Each structure stands twice: as structure tokens, then as C-alpha cells.
XYZ file of C-alpha atoms in Angstrom:
223
model
C 20.204 80.816 101.577
C 18.358 84.145 102.080
C 20.181 85.209 105.270
C 23.589 85.688 103.692
C 24.224 89.326 102.646
C 27.379 90.506 100.883
C 28.838 93.819 101.981
C 30.221 96.061 99.234
C 32.702 98.896 99.493
C 31.123 102.018 101.035
C 28.719 100.035 103.214
C 26.227 99.140 100.487
C 24.662 95.730 100.754
C 23.937 93.374 97.872
C 21.642 90.395 97.934
C 23.025 87.163 96.467
C 21.834 85.919 93.093
C 19.248 83.159 93.469
C 19.204 80.614 90.652
C 16.334 78.202 91.046
C 14.267 76.352 88.435
C 11.155 77.234 90.437
C 11.610 80.983 89.980
C 12.458 80.524 86.285
C 9.373 78.407 85.608
C 6.935 80.495 87.657
C 7.867 83.778 85.968
C 9.251 85.391 89.186
C 12.334 87.488 88.569
C 15.435 86.397 90.425
C 17.235 88.832 92.686
C 20.188 90.417 90.922
C 22.752 93.009 91.814
C 20.696 95.682 90.012
C 17.976 95.493 92.730
C 20.024 97.091 95.523
C 19.257 100.081 97.646
C 22.186 102.103 96.285
C 22.069 101.629 92.507
C 24.784 104.195 91.779
C 27.284 102.344 93.951
C 26.770 99.000 92.240
C 29.208 98.300 89.400
C 26.728 95.919 87.733
C 24.022 98.377 86.671
C 23.595 99.105 82.977
C 23.043 102.868 83.305
C 25.584 104.574 85.569
C 25.570 108.219 86.608
C 28.767 110.148 86.014
C 30.162 112.904 88.228
C 28.453 115.558 86.075
C 25.018 114.071 86.551
C 24.406 112.859 82.987
C 23.725 109.188 82.232
C 25.842 106.940 80.093
C 24.079 104.298 78.081
C 26.341 101.263 78.228
C 23.802 98.830 76.786
C 24.843 96.754 73.795
C 23.433 97.950 70.478
C 23.008 95.309 67.796
C 23.792 96.218 64.238
C 21.020 95.478 61.725
C 21.779 92.433 59.611
C 21.203 92.373 55.873
C 18.450 89.933 54.998
C 18.690 87.905 51.805
C 15.786 87.895 49.423
C 15.807 84.090 49.359
C 16.394 83.797 45.618
C 19.167 81.490 44.469
C 21.370 82.296 41.522
C 20.790 79.023 39.681
C 20.192 77.917 36.132
C 18.973 74.700 34.537
C 21.699 73.145 32.402
C 19.809 69.984 31.390
C 16.416 68.308 31.678
C 16.038 64.564 32.223
C 12.820 62.785 31.267
C 12.551 59.413 33.012
C 10.132 56.788 31.740
C 9.695 53.638 33.821
C 7.605 50.933 32.160
C 6.964 48.069 34.572
C 4.853 45.065 33.733
C 2.138 46.459 36.009
C 2.499 50.238 35.827
C 3.854 53.186 33.829
C 5.592 56.159 35.434
C 7.069 59.361 33.983
C 9.182 62.014 35.733
C 10.738 65.286 34.614
C 13.921 66.250 36.482
C 15.900 69.506 36.239
C 19.701 69.399 36.535
C 20.581 72.675 38.290
C 23.894 74.533 38.554
C 24.643 77.108 41.260
C 26.360 80.031 39.510
C 27.858 81.266 42.806
C 29.259 77.881 43.831
C 32.935 78.756 43.233
C 32.592 82.088 45.004
C 30.896 80.571 48.067
C 33.172 77.504 48.278
C 36.674 78.824 47.730
C 37.962 76.624 50.562
C 37.209 73.410 48.627
C 39.939 71.537 46.802
C 40.134 71.231 43.039
C 38.847 67.635 43.094
C 35.830 68.563 45.239
C 34.900 71.342 42.824
C 35.150 68.960 39.876
C 32.916 66.436 41.649
C 30.231 69.081 42.143
C 30.052 69.824 38.410
C 30.104 66.131 37.560
C 27.233 65.413 39.974
C 25.005 68.474 39.765
C 21.853 68.556 41.946
C 18.647 67.089 40.474
C 15.212 68.556 41.272
C 12.011 66.729 40.327
C 9.495 69.051 38.654
C 6.791 66.633 37.452
C 5.814 63.072 38.307
C 2.866 61.332 36.628
C 1.721 57.719 36.961
C -1.078 55.675 35.442
C -2.780 55.470 38.826
C -3.033 59.269 39.029
C -4.996 59.278 35.767
C -7.651 56.873 37.058
C -6.300 53.510 35.881
C -6.670 50.761 38.476
C -5.023 47.381 39.017
C -4.367 45.526 35.748
C -5.439 48.531 33.648
C -2.243 50.339 34.600
C -0.136 47.900 32.591
C -2.061 48.327 29.335
C -1.027 50.248 26.232
C -3.678 52.931 26.728
C -2.413 53.757 30.229
C 1.142 54.331 28.942
C -0.139 56.532 26.117
C -2.219 58.671 28.495
C 0.731 59.097 30.876
C 2.954 60.304 28.022
C 0.270 62.651 26.692
C -0.348 64.128 30.140
C 3.374 64.663 30.698
C 3.929 66.413 27.354
C 0.810 68.561 27.765
C 1.798 69.670 31.283
C 5.287 70.612 30.117
C 3.811 72.766 27.374
C 1.190 74.407 29.634
C 3.687 75.314 32.366
C 6.275 76.407 29.780
C 9.058 74.542 31.585
C 11.244 73.946 28.534
C 12.998 76.980 27.096
C 13.891 77.439 23.412
C 17.520 76.396 23.954
C 16.982 73.724 26.644
C 18.118 70.144 26.138
C 16.348 66.975 27.267
C 17.776 63.532 27.909
C 15.277 60.665 27.672
C 15.988 57.719 29.993
C 13.798 54.608 29.668
C 13.623 51.619 31.997
C 12.054 48.140 31.572
C 10.042 46.705 28.674
C 6.369 46.881 29.580
C 3.554 47.728 27.180
C 3.786 51.365 28.171
C 7.192 51.671 26.507
C 5.802 51.387 22.982
C 2.921 53.691 23.876
C 5.318 56.318 25.242
C 7.408 56.233 22.062
C 4.300 56.488 19.885
C 3.097 59.556 21.804
C 6.546 61.151 21.557
C 6.720 60.689 17.794
C 3.105 61.790 17.261
C 1.476 65.169 17.618
C 1.378 64.864 21.445
C 5.169 65.175 21.674
C 5.792 67.768 18.968
C 6.716 70.368 21.619
C 9.177 68.070 23.444
C 10.687 66.016 20.621
C 12.904 68.800 19.104
C 14.687 69.294 22.445
C 15.730 65.645 22.943
C 19.484 65.268 22.405
C 20.071 61.822 23.929
C 18.097 58.608 24.445
C 19.438 56.003 26.852
C 18.242 52.730 28.370
C 18.710 52.195 32.117
C 17.180 48.697 32.319
C 19.022 46.411 34.723
C 20.064 43.088 33.190
C 19.831 40.030 35.402
C 22.922 37.820 35.357
C 22.946 35.008 37.884
C 22.051 36.076 41.382
C 19.321 34.687 43.664
C 16.112 33.036 42.572
C 13.651 35.665 41.200
C 10.447 36.559 42.994
C 7.344 34.537 42.210
C 5.436 35.899 39.226
C 2.455 38.036 40.220
C -0.940 36.781 39.076
C -3.843 39.175 38.630
């Protein structure tokens, strides 16, 4: 492999290129056409001398790319407040429905139907999530009225402290299941705890799944 030498025009000799995983892994440079005795005669060198003696820089120069600042041109069009009231726990989540203001400009290749689907199913981003377990309630205590009231109070207080809701923002309240925490959540919303959130609510809906037929239900949990 090392004995074969290629003769170039003008009598210059060039060693063959050696490609071996051993040389690549050990950090040893492989022999290339640039390592010849007559560098000016080799057509593979990056810097070639002209007939006048000056050097031409034929290396590739990369153009600087414009870096983005990372900020997205988005706005919140709606807030969704989810309240899940199981028989054994109470959960509350605040979700922001976000619209990309540059969506049409960046996706001109999409069809009309695909653009309509985007605006009908805008992205949802969870901002807050609070459960009764996070507030120190354990086991059967999580299903009690007090646990649901504390979850609602903590949610409303955090929204006010972080100033998440703007003066013109709208909130949709979505409730699920019929545990004891449901009444507690409503009481906190109507009371002084929810006076900052209540004026922004424009819709209240129930997302509880109704059982109709189907398989035998799971055995009732005993505490």
C-alpha cells in the first residue's frame, strides 16, 4: 500500500491518499496531495503561486449568518382554566391559547384548509398546575372540601401575583367530575379569593364524561 507512487506531469511524485480508521482515531494526519515535495506543481494545494510571484487565496470564505434573537412573535388570544374534581383529588391548571402572528408569512406553501385548521386548533401552553398534594394534603384529605378550596385560592393568588391575566384577556372555565372540590372551587371563585379572576370569565363549560353502557366499571376504592 505504501510502495505505490503516482507520477505527475513534470516528474513530480505524489503519495497516495491513505484512508484508515486507525489514523483517524489516533490523531495522525493522513497523507494528502498537499504534502508533496513540489507544492507549486500540485493542482490540489489551496494557495498557488502565480507567474508574478504573488499568492492567490482560493480558500472558501463563509458569509456571516444572521442570528435570531430567539423571541417569537406570539400573543395570547384566550386563557383556559381547567378544574378537575375527582373523588380522591382536586387539580387546577391554567393554559394559554397562543397564536403565531407570523404563521401566514412563514407558511405560504400551506393550503387554505391547513391554514384554517391551525386557527381552529391553536397551540396550548400550560402556565400553572396546582394539586391538593402539592399543598400538603395526603391520602383521603385530598378529596375533602378544604383541599379544593385551598387549591382554588392558591391558583387565583398565583395568577394575581404573576400578573398573567391582562385587562382585556378572556378566560374559559372548564370543570370535570363532581367531587367535593367542585363546590369549594366555585365558592372560592365567587368569594373574595376570585375577585381578580371572576370578571375575565366569559364561558363556563362542563367536560365530564358520561358513562353509557360499556364494560364493567373498576372496583370502588376503599380508604
